[in-house]
C-alpha atoms as a printed R data frame, in Angstrom:
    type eleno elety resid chain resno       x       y       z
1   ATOM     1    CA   UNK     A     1  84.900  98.839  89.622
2   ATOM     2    CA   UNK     A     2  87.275  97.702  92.691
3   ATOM     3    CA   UNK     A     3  90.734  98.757  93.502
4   ATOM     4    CA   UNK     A     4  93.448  97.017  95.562
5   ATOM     5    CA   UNK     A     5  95.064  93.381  96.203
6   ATOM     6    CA   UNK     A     6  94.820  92.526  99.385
7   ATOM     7    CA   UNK     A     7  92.444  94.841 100.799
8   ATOM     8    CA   UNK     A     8  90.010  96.014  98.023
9   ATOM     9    CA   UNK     A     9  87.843  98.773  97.679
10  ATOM    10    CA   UNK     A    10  84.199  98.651  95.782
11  ATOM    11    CA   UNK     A    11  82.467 102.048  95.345
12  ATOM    12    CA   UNK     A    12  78.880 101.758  94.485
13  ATOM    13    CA   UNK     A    13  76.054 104.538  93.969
14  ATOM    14    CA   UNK     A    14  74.456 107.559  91.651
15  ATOM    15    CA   UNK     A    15  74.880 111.571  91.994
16  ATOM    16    CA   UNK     A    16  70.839 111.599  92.544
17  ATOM    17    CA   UNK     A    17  70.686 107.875  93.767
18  ATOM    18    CA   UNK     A    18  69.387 107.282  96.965
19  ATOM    19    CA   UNK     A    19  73.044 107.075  98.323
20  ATOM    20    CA   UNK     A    20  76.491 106.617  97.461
21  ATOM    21    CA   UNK     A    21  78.767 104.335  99.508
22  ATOM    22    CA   UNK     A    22  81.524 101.925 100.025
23  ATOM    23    CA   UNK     A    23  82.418  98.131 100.615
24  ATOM    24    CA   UNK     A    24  86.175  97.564 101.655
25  ATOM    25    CA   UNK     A    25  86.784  94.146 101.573
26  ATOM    26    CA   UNK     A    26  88.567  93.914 103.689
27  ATOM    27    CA   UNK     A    27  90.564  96.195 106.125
28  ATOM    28    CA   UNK     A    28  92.626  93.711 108.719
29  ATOM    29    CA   UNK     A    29  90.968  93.381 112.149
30  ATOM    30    CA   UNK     A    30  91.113  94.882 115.518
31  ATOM    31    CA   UNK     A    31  92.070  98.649 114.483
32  ATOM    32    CA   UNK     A    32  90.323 101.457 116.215
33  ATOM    33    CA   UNK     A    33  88.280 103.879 114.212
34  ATOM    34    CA   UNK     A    34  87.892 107.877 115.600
35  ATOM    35    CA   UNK     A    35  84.787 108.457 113.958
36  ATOM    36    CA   UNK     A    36  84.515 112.296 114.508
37  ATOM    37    CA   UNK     A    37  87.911 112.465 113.360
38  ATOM    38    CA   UNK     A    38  86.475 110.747 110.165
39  ATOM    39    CA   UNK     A    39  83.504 112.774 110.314
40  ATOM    40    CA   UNK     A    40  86.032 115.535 110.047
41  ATOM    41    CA   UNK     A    41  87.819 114.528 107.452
42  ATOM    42    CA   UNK     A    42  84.481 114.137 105.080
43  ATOM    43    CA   UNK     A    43  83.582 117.313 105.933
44  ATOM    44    CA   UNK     A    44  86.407 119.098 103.750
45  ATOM    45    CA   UNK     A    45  85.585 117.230 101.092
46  ATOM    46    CA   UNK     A    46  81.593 118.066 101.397
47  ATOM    47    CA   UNK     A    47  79.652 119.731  98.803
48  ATOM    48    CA   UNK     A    48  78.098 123.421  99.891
49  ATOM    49    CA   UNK     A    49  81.366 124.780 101.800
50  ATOM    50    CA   UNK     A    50  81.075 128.231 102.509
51  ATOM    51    CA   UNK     A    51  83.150 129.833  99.351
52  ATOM    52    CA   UNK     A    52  83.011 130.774  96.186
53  ATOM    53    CA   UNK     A    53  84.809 127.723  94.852
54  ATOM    54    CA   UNK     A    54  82.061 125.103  95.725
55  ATOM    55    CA   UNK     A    55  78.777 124.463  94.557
56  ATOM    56    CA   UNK     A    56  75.605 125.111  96.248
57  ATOM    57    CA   UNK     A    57  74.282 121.635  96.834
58  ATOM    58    CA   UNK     A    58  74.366 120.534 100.286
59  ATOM    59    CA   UNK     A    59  75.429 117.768 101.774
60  ATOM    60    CA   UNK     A    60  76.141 116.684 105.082
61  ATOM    61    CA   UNK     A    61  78.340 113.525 103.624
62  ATOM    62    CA   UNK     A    62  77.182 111.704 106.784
63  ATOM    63    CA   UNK     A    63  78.340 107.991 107.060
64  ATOM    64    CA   UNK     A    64  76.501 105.296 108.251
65  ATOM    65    CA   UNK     A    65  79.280 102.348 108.726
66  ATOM    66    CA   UNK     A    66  76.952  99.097 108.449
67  ATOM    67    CA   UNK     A    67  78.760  96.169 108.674
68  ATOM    68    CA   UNK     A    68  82.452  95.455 109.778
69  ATOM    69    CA   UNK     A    69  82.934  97.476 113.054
70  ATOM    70    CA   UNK     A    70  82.018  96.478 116.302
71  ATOM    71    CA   UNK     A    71  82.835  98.158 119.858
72  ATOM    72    CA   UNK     A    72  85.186 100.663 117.541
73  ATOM    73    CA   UNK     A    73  87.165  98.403 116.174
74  ATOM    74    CA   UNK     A    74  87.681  96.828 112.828
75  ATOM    75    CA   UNK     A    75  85.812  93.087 112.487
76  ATOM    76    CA   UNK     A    76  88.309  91.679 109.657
77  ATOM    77    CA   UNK     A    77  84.902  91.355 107.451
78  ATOM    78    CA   UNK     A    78  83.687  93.875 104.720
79  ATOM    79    CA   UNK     A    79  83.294  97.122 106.202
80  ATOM    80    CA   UNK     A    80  80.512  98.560 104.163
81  ATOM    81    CA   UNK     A    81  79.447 102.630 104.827
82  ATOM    82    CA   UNK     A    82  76.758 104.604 102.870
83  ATOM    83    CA   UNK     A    83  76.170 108.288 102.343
84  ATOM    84    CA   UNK     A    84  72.610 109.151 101.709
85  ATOM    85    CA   UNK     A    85  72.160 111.955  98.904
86  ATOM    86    CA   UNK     A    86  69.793 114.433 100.647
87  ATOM    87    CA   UNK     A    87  69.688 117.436  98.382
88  ATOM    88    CA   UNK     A    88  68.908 115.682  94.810
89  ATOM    89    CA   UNK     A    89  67.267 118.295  91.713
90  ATOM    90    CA   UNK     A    90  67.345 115.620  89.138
91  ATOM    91    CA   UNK     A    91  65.645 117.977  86.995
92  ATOM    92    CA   UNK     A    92  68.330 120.045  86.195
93  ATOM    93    CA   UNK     A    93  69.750 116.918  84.145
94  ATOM    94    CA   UNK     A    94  66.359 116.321  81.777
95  ATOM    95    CA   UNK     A    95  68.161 116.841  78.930
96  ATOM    96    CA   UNK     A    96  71.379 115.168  79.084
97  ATOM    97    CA   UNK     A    97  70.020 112.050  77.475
98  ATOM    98    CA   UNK     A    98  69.910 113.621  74.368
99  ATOM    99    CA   UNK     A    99  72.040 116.786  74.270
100 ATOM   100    CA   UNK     A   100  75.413 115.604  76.465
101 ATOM   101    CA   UNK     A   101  77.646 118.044  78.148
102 ATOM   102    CA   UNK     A   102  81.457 118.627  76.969
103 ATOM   103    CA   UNK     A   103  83.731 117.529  78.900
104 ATOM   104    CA   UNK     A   104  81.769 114.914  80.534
105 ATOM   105    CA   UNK     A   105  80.786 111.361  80.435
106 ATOM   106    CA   UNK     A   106  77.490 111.578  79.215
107 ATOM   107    CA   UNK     A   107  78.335 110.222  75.563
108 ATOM   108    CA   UNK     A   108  80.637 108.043  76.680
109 ATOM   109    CA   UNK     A   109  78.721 106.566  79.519
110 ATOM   110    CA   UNK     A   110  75.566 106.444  77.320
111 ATOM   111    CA   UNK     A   111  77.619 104.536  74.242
112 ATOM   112    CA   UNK     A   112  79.579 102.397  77.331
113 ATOM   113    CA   UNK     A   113  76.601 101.515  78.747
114 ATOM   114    CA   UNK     A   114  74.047 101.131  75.320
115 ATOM   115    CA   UNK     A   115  72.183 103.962  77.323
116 ATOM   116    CA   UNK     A   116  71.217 101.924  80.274
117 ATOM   117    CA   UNK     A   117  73.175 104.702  82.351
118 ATOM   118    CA   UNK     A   118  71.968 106.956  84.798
119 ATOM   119    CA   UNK     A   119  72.475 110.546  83.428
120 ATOM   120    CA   UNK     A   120  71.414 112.815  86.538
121 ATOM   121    CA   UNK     A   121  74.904 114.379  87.440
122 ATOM   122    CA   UNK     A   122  76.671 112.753  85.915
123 ATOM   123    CA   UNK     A   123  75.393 109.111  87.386
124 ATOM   124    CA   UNK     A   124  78.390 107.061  88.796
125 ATOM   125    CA   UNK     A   125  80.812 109.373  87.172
126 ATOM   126    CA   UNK     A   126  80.038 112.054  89.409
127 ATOM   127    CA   UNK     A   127  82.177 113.335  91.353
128 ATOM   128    CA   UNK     A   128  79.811 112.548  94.178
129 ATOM   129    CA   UNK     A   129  81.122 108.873  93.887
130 ATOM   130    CA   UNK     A   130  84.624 110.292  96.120
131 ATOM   131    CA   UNK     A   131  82.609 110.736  99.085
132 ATOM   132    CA   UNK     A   132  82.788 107.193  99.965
133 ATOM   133    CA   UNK     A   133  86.584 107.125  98.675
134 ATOM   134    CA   UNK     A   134  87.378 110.077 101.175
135 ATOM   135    CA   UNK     A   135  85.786 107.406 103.713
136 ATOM   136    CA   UNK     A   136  87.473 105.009 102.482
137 ATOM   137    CA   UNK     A   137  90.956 106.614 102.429
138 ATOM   138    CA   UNK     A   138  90.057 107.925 106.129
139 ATOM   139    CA   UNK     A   139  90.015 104.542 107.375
140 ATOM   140    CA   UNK     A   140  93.471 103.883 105.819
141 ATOM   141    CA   UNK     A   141  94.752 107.472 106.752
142 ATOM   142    CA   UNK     A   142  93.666 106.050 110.949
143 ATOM   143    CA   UNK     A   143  95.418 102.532 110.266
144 ATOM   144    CA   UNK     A   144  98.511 104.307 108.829
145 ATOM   145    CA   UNK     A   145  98.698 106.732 111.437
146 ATOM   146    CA   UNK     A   146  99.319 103.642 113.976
147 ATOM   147    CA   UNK     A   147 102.914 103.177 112.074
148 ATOM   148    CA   UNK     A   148 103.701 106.737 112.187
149 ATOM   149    CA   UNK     A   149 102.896 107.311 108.682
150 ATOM   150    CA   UNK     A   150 101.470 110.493 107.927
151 ATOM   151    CA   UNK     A   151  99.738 112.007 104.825
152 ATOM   152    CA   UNK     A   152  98.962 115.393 104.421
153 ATOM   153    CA   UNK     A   153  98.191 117.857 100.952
154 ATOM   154    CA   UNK     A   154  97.865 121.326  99.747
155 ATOM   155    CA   UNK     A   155  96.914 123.118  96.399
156 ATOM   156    CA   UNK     A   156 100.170 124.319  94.374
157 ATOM   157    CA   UNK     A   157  98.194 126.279  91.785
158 ATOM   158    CA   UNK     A   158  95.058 127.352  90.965
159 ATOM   159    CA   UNK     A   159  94.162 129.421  87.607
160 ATOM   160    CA   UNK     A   160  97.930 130.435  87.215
161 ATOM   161    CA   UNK     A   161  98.279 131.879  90.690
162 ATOM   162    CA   UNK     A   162 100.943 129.691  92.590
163 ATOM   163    CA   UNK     A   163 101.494 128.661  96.639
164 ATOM   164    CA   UNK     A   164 104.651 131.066  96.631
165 ATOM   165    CA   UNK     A   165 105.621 128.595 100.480
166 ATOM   166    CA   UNK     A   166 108.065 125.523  99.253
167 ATOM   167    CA   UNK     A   167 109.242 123.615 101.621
168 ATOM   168    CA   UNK     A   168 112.169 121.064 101.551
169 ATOM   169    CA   UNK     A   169 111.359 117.206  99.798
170 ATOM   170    CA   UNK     A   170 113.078 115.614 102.314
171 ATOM   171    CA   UNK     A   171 110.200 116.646 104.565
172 ATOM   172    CA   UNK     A   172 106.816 116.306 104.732
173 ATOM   173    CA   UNK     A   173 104.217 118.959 104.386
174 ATOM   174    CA   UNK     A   174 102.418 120.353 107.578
175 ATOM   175    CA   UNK     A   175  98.995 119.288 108.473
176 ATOM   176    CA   UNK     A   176  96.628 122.225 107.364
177 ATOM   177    CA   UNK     A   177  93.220 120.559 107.504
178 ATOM   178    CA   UNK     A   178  91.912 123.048 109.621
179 ATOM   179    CA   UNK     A   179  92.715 125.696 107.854
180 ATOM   180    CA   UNK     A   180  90.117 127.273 105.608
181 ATOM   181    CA   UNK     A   181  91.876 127.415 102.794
182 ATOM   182    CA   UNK     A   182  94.391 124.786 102.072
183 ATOM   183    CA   UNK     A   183  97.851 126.205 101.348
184 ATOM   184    CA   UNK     A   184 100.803 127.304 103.154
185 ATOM   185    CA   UNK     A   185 100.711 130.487 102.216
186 ATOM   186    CA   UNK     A   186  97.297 132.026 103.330
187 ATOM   187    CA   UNK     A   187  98.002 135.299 101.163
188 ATOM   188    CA   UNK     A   188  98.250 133.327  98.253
189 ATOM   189    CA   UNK     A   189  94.991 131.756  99.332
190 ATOM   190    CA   UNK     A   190  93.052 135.115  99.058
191 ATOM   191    CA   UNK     A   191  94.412 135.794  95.932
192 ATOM   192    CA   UNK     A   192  93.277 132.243  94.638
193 ATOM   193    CA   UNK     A   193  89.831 132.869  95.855
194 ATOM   194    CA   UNK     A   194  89.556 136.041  94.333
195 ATOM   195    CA   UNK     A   195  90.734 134.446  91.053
196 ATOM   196    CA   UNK     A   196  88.015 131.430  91.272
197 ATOM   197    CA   UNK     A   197  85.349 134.126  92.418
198 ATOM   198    CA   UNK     A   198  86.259 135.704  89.153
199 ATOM   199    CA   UNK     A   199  85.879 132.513  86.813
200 ATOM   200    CA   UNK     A   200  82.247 131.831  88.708
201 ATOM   201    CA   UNK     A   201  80.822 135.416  87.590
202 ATOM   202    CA   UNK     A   202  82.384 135.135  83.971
203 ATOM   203    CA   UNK     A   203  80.104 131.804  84.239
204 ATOM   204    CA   UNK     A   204  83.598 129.472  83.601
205 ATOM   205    CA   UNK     A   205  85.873 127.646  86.052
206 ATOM   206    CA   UNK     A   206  89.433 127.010  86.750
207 ATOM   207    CA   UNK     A   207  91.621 123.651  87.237
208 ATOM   208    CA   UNK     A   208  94.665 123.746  89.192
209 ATOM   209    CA   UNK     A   209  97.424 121.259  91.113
210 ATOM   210    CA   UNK     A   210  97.704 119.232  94.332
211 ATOM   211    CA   UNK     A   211 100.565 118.124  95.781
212 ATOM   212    CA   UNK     A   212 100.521 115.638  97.985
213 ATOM   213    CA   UNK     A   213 103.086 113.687 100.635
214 ATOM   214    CA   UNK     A   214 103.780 110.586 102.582
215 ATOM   215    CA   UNK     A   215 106.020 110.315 105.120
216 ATOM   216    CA   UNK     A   216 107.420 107.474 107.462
217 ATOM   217    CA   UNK     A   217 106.505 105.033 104.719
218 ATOM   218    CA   UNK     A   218 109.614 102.396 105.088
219 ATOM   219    CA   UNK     A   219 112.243 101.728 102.291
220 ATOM   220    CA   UNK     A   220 111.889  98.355 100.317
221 ATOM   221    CA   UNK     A   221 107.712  98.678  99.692
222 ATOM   222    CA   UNK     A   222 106.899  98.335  95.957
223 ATOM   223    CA   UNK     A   223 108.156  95.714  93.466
224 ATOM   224    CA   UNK     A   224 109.284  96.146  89.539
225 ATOM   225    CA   UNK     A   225 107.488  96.367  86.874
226 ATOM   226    CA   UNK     A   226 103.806  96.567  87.321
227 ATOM   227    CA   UNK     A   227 103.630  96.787  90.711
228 ATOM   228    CA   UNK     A   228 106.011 100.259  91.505
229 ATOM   229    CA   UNK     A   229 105.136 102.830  93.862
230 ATOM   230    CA   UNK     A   230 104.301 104.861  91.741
231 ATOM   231    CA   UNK     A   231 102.557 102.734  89.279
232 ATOM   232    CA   UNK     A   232 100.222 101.681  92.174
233 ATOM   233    CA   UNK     A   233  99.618 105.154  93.448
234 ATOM   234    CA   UNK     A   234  99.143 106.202  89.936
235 ATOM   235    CA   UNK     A   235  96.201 104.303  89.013
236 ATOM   236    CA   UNK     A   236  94.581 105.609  91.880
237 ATOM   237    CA   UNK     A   237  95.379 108.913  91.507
238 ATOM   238    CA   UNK     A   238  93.671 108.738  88.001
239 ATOM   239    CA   UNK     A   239  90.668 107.332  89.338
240 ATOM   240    CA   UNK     A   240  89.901 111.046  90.717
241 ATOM   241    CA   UNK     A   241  87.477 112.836  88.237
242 ATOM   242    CA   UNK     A   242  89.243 115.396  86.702
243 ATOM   243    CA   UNK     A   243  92.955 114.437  87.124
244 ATOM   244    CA   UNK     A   244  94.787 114.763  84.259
245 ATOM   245    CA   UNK     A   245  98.220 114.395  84.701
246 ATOM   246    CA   UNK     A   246 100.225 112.874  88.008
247 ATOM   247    CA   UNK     A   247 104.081 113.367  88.328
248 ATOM   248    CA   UNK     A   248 105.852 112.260  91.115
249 ATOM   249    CA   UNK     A   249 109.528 114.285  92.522
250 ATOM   250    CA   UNK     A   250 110.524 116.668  90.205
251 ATOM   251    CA   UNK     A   251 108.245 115.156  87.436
252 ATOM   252    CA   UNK     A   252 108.633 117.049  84.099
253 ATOM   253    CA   UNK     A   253 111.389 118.814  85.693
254 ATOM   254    CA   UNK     A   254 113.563 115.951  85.712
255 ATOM   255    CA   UNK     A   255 113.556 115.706  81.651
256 ATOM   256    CA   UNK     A   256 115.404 118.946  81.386
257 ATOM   257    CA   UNK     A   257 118.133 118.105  84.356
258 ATOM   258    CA   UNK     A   258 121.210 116.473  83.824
259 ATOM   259    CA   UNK     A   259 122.273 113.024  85.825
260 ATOM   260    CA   UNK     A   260 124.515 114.881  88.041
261 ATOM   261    CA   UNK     A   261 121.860 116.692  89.425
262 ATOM   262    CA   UNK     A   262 118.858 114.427  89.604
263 ATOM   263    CA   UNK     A   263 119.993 111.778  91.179
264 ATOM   264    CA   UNK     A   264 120.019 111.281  95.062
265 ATOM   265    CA   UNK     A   265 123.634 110.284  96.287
266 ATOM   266    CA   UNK     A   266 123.022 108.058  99.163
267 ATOM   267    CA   UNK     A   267 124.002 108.716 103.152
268 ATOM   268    CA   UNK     A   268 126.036 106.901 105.528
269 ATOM   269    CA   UNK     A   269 122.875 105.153 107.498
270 ATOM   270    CA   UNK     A   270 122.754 106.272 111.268
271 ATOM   271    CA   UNK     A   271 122.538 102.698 112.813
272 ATOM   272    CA   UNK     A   272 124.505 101.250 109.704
273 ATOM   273    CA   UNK     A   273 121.239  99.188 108.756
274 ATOM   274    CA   UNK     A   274 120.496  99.421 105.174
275 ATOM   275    CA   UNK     A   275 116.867 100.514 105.251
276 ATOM   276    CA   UNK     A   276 117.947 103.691 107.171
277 ATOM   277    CA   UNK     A   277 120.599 105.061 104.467
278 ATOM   278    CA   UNK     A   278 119.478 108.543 103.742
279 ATOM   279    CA   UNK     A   279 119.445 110.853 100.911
280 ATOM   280    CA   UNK     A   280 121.046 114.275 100.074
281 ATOM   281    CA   UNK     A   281 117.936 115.356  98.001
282 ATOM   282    CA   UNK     A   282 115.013 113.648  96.913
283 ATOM   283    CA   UNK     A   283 114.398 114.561  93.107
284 ATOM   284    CA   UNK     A   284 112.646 110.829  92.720
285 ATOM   285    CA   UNK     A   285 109.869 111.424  95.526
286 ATOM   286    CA   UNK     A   286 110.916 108.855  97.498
287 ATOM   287    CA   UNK     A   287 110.723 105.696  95.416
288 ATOM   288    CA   UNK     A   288 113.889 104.189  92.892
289 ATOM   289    CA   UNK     A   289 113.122 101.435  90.935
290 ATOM   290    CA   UNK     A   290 109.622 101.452  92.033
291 ATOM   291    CA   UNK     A   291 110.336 100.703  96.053
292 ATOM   292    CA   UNK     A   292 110.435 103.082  98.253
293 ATOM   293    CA   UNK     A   293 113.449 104.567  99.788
294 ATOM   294    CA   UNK     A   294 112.391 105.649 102.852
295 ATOM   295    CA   UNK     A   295 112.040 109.602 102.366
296 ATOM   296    CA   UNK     A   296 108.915 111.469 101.382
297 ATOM   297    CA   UNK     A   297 107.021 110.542  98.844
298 ATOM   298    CA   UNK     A   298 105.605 113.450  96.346
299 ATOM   299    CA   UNK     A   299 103.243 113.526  94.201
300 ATOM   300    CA   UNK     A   300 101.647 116.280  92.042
301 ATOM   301    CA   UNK     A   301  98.244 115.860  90.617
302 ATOM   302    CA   UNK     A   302  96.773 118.230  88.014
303 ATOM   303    CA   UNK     A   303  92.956 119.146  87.806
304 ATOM   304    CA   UNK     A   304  91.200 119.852  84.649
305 ATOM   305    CA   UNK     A   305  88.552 122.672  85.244
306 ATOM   306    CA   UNK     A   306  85.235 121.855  86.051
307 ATOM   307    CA   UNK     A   307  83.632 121.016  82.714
308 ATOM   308    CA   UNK     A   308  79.907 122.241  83.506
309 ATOM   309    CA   UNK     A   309  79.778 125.949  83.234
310 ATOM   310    CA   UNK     A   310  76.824 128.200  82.730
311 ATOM   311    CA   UNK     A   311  78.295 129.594  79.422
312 ATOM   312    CA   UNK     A   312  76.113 129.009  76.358
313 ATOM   313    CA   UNK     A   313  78.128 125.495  74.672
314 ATOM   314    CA   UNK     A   314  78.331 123.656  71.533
315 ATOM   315    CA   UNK     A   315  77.179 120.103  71.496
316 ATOM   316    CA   UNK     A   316  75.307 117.439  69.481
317 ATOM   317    CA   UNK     A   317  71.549 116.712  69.474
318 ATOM   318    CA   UNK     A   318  72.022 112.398  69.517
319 ATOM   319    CA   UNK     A   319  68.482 112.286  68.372
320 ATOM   320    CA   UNK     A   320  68.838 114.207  65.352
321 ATOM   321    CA   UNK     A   321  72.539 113.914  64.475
322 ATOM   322    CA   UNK     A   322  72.713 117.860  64.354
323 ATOM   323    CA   UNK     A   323  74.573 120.419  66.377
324 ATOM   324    CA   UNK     A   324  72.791 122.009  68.978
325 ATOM   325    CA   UNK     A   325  73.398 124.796  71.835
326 ATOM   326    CA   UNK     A   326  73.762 123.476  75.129
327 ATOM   327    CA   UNK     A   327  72.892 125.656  78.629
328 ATOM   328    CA   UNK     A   328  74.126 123.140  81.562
329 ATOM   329    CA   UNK     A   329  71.866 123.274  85.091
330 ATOM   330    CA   UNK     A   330  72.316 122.145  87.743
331 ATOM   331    CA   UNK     A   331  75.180 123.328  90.717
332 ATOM   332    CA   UNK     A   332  78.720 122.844  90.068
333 ATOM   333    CA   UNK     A   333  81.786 123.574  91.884
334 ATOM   334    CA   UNK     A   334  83.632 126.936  89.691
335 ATOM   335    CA   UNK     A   335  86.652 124.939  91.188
336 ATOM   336    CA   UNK     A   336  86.843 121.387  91.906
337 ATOM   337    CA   UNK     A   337  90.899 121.669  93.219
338 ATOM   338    CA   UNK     A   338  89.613 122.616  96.900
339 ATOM   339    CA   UNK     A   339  87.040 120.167  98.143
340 ATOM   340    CA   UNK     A   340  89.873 117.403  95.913
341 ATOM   341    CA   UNK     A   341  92.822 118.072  98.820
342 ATOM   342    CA   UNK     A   342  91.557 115.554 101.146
343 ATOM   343    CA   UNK     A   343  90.417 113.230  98.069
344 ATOM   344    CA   UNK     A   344  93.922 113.011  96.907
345 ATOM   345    CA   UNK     A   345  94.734 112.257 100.079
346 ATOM   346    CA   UNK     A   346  92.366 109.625 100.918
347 ATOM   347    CA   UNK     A   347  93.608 108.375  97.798
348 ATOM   348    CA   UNK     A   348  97.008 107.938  98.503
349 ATOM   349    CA   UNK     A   349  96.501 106.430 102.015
350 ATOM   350    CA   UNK     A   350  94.425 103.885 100.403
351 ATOM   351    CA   UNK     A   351  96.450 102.819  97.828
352 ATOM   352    CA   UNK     A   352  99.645 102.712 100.270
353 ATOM   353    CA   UNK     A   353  97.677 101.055 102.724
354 ATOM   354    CA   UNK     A   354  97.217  97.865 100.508
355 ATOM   355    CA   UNK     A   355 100.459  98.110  98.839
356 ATOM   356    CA   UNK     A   356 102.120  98.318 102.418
357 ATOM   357    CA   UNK     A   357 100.030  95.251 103.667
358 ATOM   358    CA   UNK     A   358 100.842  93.262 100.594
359 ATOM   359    CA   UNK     A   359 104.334  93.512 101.604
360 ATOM   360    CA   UNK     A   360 103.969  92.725 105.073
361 ATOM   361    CA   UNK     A   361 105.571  96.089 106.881
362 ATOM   362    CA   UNK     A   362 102.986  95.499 109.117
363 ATOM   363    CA   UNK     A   363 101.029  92.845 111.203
364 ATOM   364    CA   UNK     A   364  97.543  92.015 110.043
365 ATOM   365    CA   UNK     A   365  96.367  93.054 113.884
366 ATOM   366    CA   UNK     A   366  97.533  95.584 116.142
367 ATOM   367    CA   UNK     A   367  99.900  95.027 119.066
């Protein structure tokens, strides 16, 4: 249950635990932290927003850092943070030992597990569990951000209804954290609210697409086979509950082009240095062979919908071997795509934070 090579990332904790948290182990020393920045950054991802897309639990996702930073700065030891779970109806769950949801992992935790599992939410599968990833992948986002590499996200699609804004893949995307609703097009936005608003009164939910981008990563990070870009990033991206596809560039697309069109034909390099030989078009997403080639790198995640609905389900009583009608409590997000923009992020900066320091493209301290 750890991620990473040379800085790795534990994540530890229940739904309805006492808290949730994280142990990286361990981020290199002497880097500043902006903790209201971080603060910020948690705070997309926490549950209760004001919308019809999230659920009605609150929490403040409020991280205590406990070891590993001292007088703002990174120690070079574990830096361990917890989240304490303040708004906990365990209650709602009673019945999930016996009678599991669809499209969760109660059965599978429960026969993973030889029932020892912890079934309230969900337990450690709940999506609770990326609150301490988004902290995680905050700290990486800060480190990055000392290089100049930025990472920023947006929702594509949601329920069918499509970001109409594209912007070029030799660029990155703009930064619209602060925005309430995150994509380019804020018209589009309405009409995606509307459409999850719809979903939560039918009692169902939607799934929908992220895509996210990383620029000023350097060319010549990443190394064949196992150890690609986009292998690397990959793993992590499926780590996210509910992700159930990742493409990167033109993804799918790229099985119905031709050669002469998918490929990238290479630019004369500005200071004749081969690291710093551009592109005409970026239909890879910024990595050939599995290193990186110095342009953007794109990714497109896509989001099941959220498998606990209030609709009357099918299911299996485990006690009695015989099917049964299941009616899921609890709170649950109609959506889970918009609170998931700054996971996927996190995500990504976390993973390209340890591939990046495996390879050296940076020192281990700060100038």
């Amino acid at each position: 249950m750890s991620f990473g090579h040379l800085i790795k990332l534990s994540l530890f904790g229940e739904s309805h635990g006492p808290a949730v948290g994280c142990v990286l182990d361990a981020p290199p020393p002497g880097y500043s932290l902006d903790l209201e920045a971080l603060a910020r950054h948690m705070a997309r991802r926490a549950p209760g927003q004001a919308g019809p897309w999230s659920t009605s639990r609150k929490e403040a996702d409020a991280f205590e850092i406990v070891s590993g930073f001292y007088q703002g700065k990174t120690t070079g030891t574990p830096l361990a943070a917890v989240i304490r779970n303040t708004n906990t109806r365990s209650g709602d769950y009673a019945n999930l030992a016996v009678v599991p949801r669809p499209g969760h992992a109660d059965l599978t935790g429960r026969i993973r597990y030889k029932g020892a599992n912890d079934p309230n939410g969900g337990g450690h599968f709940s999506g609770r569990v990326t609150a301490p990833l988004t902290f995680a992948g905050g700290v990486a986002l800060q480190i990055l951000a000392t290089f100049g590499i930025e990472i920023h996200a947006r929702i594509v699609e949601i329920g069918g209804v499509e970001d109409r804004t594209e912007i070029s893949p030799l660029q990155g995307l703009p930064d619209i954290s602060s925005r309430p609703f995150p994509v380019l097009d804020e018209a589009v936005g309405t009409q995606i609210v509307a459409a999850i608003d719809a979903a939560r009164r039918s009692l169902d939910s939607l799934g929908g697409v992220i895509e996210v981008r990383a620029t000023g990563v350097p060319a010549g990070v990443g190394s064949p086979f196992f150890n690609r870009v986009e292998s690397r990033l990959g793993a992590m991206f499926f780590s996210i509950n509910a992700v159930r596809g990742v493409t990167f560039g033109d993804g799918f697309a790229a099985s119905r082009s031709r050669g002469s069109l998918n490929n990238d034909p290479p630019t004369p390099s500005p200071d004749g240095s081969l690291a710093h030989i551009g592109r005409t078009s970026n239909h890879a997403g910024g990595a050939e062979g599995g290193i990186s080639t110095g342009l953007p790198i794109i990714a497109r995640l896509a989001f099941k919908p959220t498998p606990s609905i209030l609709q009357e389900q099918q299911s299996v009583n485990l006690e009695t071997n015989e099917k049964t009608p299941l009616s899921v409590r609890g709170r649950h997000d109609p959506c889970i795509v918009v609170r998931a923009v700054p996971v996927v992020e996190s995500a990504m900066a976390f993973a390209l934070l340890d591939l990046m320091l495996e390879h050296g493209c940076f020192p281990m301290t700060p100038a």
